[in-house]
Short mmCIF file of C-alpha atoms and ligand atoms in Angstrom, two decimals:
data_model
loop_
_atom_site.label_atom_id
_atom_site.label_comp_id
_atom_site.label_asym_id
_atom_site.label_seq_id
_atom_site.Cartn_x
_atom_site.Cartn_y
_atom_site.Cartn_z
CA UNK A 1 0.00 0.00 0.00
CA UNK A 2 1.51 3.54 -0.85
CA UNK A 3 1.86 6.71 1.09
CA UNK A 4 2.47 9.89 1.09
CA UNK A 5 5.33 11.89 3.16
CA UNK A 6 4.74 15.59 2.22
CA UNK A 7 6.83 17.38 4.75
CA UNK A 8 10.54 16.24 4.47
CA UNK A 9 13.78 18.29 5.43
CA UNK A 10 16.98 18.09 3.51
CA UNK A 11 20.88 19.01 3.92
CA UNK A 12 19.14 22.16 1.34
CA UNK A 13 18.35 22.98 4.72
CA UNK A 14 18.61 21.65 8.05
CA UNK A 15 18.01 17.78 7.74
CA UNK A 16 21.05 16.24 7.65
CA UNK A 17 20.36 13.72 4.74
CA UNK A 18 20.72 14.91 0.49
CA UNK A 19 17.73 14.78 -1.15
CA UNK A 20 18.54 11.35 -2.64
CA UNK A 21 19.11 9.82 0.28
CA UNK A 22 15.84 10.72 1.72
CA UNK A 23 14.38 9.53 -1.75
CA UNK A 24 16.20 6.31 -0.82
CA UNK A 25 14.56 5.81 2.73
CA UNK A 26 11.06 7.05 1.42
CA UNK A 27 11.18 3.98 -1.43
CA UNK A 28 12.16 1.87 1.66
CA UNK A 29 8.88 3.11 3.83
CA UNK A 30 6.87 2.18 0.98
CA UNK A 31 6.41 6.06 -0.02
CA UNK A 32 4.90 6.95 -3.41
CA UNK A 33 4.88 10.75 -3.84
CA UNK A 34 6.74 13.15 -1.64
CA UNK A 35 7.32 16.89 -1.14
CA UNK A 36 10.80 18.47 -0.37
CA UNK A 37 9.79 21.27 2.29
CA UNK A 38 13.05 22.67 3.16
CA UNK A 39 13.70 26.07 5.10
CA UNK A 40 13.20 29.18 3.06
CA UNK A 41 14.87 27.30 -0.01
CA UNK A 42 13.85 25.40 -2.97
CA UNK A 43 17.60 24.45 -4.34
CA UNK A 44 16.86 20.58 -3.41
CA UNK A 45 14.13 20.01 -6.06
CA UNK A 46 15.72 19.51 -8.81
CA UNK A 47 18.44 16.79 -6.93
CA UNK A 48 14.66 15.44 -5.35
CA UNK A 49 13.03 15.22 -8.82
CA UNK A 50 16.27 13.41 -10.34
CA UNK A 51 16.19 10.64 -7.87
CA UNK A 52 12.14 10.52 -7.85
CA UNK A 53 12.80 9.79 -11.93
CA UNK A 54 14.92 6.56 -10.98
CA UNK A 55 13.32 5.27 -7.80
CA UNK A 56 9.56 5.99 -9.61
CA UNK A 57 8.38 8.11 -6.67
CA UNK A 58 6.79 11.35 -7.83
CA UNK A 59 8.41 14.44 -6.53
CA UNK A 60 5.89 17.81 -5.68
CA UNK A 61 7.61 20.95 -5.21
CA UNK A 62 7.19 22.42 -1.96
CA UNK A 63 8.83 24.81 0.98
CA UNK A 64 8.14 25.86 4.59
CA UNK A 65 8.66 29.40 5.42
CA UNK A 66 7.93 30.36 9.34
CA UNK A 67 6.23 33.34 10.07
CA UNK A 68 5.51 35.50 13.33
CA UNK A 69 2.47 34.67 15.53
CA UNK A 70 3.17 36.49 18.47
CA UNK A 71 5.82 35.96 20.09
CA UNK A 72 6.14 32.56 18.94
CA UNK A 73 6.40 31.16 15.17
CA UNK A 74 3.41 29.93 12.70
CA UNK A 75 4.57 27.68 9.91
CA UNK A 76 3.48 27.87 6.37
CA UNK A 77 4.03 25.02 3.94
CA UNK A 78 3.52 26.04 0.00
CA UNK A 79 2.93 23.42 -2.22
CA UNK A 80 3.13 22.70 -6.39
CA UNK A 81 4.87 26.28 -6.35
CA UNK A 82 6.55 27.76 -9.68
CA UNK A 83 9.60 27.12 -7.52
CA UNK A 84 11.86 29.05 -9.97
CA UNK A 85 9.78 31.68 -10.18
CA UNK A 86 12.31 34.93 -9.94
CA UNK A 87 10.28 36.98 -7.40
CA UNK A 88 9.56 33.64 -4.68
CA UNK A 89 13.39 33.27 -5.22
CA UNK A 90 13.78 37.35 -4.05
CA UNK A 91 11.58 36.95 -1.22
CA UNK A 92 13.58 33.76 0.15
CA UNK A 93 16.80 35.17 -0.45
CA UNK A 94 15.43 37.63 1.66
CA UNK A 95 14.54 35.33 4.81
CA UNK A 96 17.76 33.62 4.31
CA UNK A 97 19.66 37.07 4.53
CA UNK A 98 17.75 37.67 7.80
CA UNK A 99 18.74 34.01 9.65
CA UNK A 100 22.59 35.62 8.34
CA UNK A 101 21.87 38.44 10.95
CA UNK A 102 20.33 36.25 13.53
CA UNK A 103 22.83 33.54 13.71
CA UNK A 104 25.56 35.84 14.45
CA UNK A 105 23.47 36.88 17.76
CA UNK A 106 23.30 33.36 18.64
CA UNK A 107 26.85 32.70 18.46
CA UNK A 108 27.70 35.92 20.12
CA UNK A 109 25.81 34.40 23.20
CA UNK A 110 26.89 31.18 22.76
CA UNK A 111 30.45 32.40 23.39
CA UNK A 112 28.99 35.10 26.26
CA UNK A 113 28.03 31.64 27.71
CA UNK A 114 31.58 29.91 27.66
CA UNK A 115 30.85 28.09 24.02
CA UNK A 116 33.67 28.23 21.83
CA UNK A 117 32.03 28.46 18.62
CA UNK A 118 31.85 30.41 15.52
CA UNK A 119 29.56 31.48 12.66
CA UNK A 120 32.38 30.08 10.15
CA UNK A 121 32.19 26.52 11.75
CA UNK A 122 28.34 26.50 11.61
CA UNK A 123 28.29 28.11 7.86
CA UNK A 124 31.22 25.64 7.22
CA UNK A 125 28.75 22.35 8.38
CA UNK A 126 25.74 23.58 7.03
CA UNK A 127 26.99 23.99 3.53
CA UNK A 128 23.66 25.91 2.42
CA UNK A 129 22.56 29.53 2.47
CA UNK A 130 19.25 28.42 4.67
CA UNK A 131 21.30 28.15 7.92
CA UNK A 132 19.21 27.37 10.77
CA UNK A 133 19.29 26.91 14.83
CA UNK A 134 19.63 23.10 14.02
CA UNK A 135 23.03 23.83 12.28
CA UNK A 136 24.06 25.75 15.20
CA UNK A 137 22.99 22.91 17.28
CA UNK A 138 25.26 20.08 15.11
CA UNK A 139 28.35 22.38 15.82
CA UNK A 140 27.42 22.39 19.60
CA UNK A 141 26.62 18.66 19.48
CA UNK A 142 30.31 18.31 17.65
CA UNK A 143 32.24 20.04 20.15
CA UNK A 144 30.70 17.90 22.72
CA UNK A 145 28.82 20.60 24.45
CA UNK A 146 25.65 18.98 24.50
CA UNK A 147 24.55 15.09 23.42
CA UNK A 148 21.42 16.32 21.31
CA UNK A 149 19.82 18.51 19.31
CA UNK A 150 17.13 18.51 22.27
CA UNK A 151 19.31 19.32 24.84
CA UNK A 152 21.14 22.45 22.63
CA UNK A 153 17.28 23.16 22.08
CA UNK A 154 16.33 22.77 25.64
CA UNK A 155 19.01 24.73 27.08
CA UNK A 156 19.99 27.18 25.28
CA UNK A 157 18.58 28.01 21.56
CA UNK A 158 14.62 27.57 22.17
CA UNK A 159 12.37 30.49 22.34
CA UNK A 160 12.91 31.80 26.25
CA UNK A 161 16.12 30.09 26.24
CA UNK A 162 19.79 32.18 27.39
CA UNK A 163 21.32 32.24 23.32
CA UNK A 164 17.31 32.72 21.63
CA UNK A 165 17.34 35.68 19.81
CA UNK A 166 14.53 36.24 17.42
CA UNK A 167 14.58 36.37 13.80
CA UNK A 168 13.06 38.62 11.57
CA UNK A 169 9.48 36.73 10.01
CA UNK A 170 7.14 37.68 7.65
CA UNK A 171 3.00 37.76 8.87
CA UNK A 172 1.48 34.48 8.00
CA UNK A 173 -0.58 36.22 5.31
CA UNK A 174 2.37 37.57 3.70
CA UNK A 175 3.73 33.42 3.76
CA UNK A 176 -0.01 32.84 2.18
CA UNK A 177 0.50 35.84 -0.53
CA UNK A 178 3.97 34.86 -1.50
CA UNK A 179 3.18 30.92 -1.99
CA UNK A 180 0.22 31.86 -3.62
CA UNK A 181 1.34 34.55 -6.38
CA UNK A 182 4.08 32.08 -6.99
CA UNK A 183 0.84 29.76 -7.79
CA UNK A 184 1.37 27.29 -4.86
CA UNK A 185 -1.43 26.06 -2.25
CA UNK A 186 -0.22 27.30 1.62
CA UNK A 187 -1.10 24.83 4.08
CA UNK A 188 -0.70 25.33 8.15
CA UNK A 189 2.42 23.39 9.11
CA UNK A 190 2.32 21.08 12.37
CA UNK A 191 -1.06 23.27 13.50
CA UNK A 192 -0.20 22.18 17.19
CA UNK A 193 2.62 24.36 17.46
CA UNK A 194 -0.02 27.69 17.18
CA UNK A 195 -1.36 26.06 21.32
CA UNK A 196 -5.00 27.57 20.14
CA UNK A 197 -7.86 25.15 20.36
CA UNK A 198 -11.23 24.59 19.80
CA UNK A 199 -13.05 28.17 18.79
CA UNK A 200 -10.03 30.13 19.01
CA UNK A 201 -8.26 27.35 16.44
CA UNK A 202 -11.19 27.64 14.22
CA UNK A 203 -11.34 31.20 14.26
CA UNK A 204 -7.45 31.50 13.09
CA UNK A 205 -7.65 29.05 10.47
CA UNK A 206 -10.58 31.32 9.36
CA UNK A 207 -9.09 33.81 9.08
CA UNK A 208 -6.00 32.41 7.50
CA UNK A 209 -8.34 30.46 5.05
CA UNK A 210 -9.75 34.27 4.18
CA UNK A 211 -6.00 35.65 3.63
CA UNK A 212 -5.08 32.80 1.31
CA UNK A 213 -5.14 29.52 3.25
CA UNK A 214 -5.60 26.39 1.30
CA UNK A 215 -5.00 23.37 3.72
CA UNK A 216 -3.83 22.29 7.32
CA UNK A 217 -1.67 19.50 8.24
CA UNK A 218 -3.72 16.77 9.70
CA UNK A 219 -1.53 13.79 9.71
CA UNK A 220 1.78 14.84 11.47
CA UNK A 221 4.69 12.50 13.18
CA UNK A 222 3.86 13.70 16.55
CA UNK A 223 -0.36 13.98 16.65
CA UNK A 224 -1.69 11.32 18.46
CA UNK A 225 -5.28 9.89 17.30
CA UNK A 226 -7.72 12.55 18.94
CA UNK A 227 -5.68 15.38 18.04
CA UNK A 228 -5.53 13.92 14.36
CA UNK A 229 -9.55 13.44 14.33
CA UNK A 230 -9.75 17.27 15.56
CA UNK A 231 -7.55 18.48 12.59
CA UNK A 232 -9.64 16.60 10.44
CA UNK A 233 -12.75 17.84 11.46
CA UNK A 234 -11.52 21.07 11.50
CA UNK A 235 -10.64 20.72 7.85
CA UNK A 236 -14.00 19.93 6.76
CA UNK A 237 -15.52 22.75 8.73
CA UNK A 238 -13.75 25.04 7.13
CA UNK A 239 -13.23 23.70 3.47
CA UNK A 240 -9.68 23.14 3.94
CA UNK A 241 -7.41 20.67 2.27
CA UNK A 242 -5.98 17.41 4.27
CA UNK A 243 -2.24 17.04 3.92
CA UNK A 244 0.36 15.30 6.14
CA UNK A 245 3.82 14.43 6.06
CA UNK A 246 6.60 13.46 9.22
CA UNK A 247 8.84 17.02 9.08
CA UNK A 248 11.77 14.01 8.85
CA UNK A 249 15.21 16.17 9.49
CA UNK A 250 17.57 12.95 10.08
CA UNK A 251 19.61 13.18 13.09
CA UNK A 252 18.19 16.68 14.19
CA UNK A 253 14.80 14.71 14.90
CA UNK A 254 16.46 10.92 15.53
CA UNK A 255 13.28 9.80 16.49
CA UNK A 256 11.75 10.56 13.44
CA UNK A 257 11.48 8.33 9.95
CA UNK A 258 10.74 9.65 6.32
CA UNK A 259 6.88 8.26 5.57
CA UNK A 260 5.81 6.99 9.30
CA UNK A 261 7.11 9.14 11.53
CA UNK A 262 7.67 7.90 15.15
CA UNK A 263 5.94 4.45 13.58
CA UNK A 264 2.12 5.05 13.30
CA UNK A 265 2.26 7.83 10.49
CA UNK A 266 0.17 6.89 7.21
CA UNK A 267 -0.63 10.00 5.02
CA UNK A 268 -3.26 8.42 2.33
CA UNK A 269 -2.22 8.42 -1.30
CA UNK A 270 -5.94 9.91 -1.99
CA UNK A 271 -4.76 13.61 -0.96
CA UNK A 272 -2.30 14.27 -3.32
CA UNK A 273 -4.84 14.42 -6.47
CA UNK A 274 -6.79 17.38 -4.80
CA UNK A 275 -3.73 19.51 -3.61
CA UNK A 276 -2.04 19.69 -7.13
CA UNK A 277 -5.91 20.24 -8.38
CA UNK A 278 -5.62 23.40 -6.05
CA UNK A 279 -2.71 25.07 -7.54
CA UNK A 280 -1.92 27.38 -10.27
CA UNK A 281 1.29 25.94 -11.32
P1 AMP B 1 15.27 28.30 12.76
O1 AMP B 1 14.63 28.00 11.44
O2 AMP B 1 16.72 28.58 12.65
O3 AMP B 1 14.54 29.33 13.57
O4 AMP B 1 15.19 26.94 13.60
C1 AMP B 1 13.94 26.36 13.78
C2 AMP B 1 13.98 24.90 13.39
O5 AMP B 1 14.65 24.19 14.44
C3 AMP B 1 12.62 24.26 13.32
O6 AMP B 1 12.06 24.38 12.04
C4 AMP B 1 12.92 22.82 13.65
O7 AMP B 1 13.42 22.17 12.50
C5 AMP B 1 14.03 22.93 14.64
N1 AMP B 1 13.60 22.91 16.05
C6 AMP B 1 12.80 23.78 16.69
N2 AMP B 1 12.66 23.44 17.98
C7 AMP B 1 13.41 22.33 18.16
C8 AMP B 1 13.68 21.49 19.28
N3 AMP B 1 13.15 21.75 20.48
N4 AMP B 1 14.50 20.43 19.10
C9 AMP B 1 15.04 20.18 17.89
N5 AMP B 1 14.81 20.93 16.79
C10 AMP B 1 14.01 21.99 16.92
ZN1 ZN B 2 13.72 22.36 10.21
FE1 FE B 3 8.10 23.71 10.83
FE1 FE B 4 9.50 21.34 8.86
#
């Protein structure tokens, strides 16, 4: 039986696995269509779409760009995107170019903290322009100054944490605008890290759906049953689209595999047909 996995990370970004590689380990998990979601980047796709050609798994274009929601972070996913298109490329150059003057902040308190680390070493390991905290968190892992993503996470890089410093986001509906003009779908990434339920969760994704909003991530590595039955019914409340994937980033989330996620993921072939239906690409 096939599956779908339509949230996957790649060394484009911050998973620590090449695009074919995670092709490789999706053919394994019995996956038959995928989307490469990395960080503010869409470089990967083509590598993606070469190995989807030989392993016969079909490759949809896709990204996740975060955006503010207070003082914590709202995640869009855009999907079947003109991923070339010159002005999506602008605007994630852009977000890139702002992580370049966050990361240096981080570092600087890293090292205020007794961390000897650099932006060099963490540019030097990511080898992408979409650096990211989970980069930072490799270096630190490295250097044997924590034994996890989590615990550089935990202790120091998370929101609240001594070395957070904020980034510069967009407003979800300028996420929505962008992934829409460049004729993609935007769908609500892992809609559990937003902490709204019930009416106040309804009344965001309303308001999201009337700024753009084209889906929300029911199936997810980390929702267990109920919350997966909310999402859904949530969905068909609001005429949203049903997508799912596991956010697989390799080592940065050990505990998580490409297509089932921490085991029980199963993202049903039968979405895929209505999500490229939705786009303009
Ligand atoms: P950034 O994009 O640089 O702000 O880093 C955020 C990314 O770090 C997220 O998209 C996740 O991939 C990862 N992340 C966030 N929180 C954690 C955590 N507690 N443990 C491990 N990875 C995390
Ligand atoms: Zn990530
Ligand atoms: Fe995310
Ligand atoms: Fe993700």
């Amino acid at each position: 039986m096939g599956r779908l996995d339509l949230h996957l990370h790649t060394t484009h970004s911050d998973g620590s696995l090449p695009p074919a590689e995670v092709l490789a380990l999706a053919q394994k998990a019995g996956v038959t269509a995928l989307a490469i979601t990395d960080h503010d980047i869409t470089s990967g796709i083509p590598e993606a779409q070469a190995a989807g050609a030989q392993l016969g798994i079909e490759v949809i274009p896709g990204v996740e760009i975060s955006s503010r929601f207070g003082n914590s972070e709202l995640h869009m996913l855009g999907y079947c995107l003109k991923w070339q298109d010159p002005v999506l490329t602008e605007r994630l150059m852009r977000l890139r170019d702002s992580r370049h003057r966050r990361n240096p902040q981080i570092i600087e308190r890293l090292r205020a903290l007794g961390l000897d680390i650099t932006y060099e070493e963490v540019r030097a390991l990511a080898g992408t322009e979409s650096v990211g905290r989970p980069h930072i968190a490799r270096v630190m892992m490295d250097k044997g100054y924590v034994a996890s993503s989590k615990e550089a996470f935990d202790r120091y890089l998370a929101d609240g944490k001594p070395a957070h410093v904020p980034r510069e986001l967009p407003e979800p509906a300028d996420a929505i605008a962008w992934i829409r003009e460049a004729g993609g779908v935007p769908v609500l990434a892992h809609p559990t890290w937003v902490k709204q339920n019930g009416e106040a969760l309804v009344q965001l994704c309303a308001q999201l759906k009337a700024e753009g909003l084209g889906g929300i991530e029911v199936h997810y590595s980390t929702h267990n049953p109920r919350q997966t039955a909310d999402y859904l019914d949530l969905a068909k409340r609001l005429d949203l689209l049903v997508t799912g994937g596991s956010d697989f980033h390799g080592i940065t989330k050990p505990d998580i595999e490409v297509g089932i996620g921490k085991g029980g993921l199963s993202v049903p072939e039968k979405l895929l047909d209505p999500l490229k239906k939705a786009a303009h690409a």
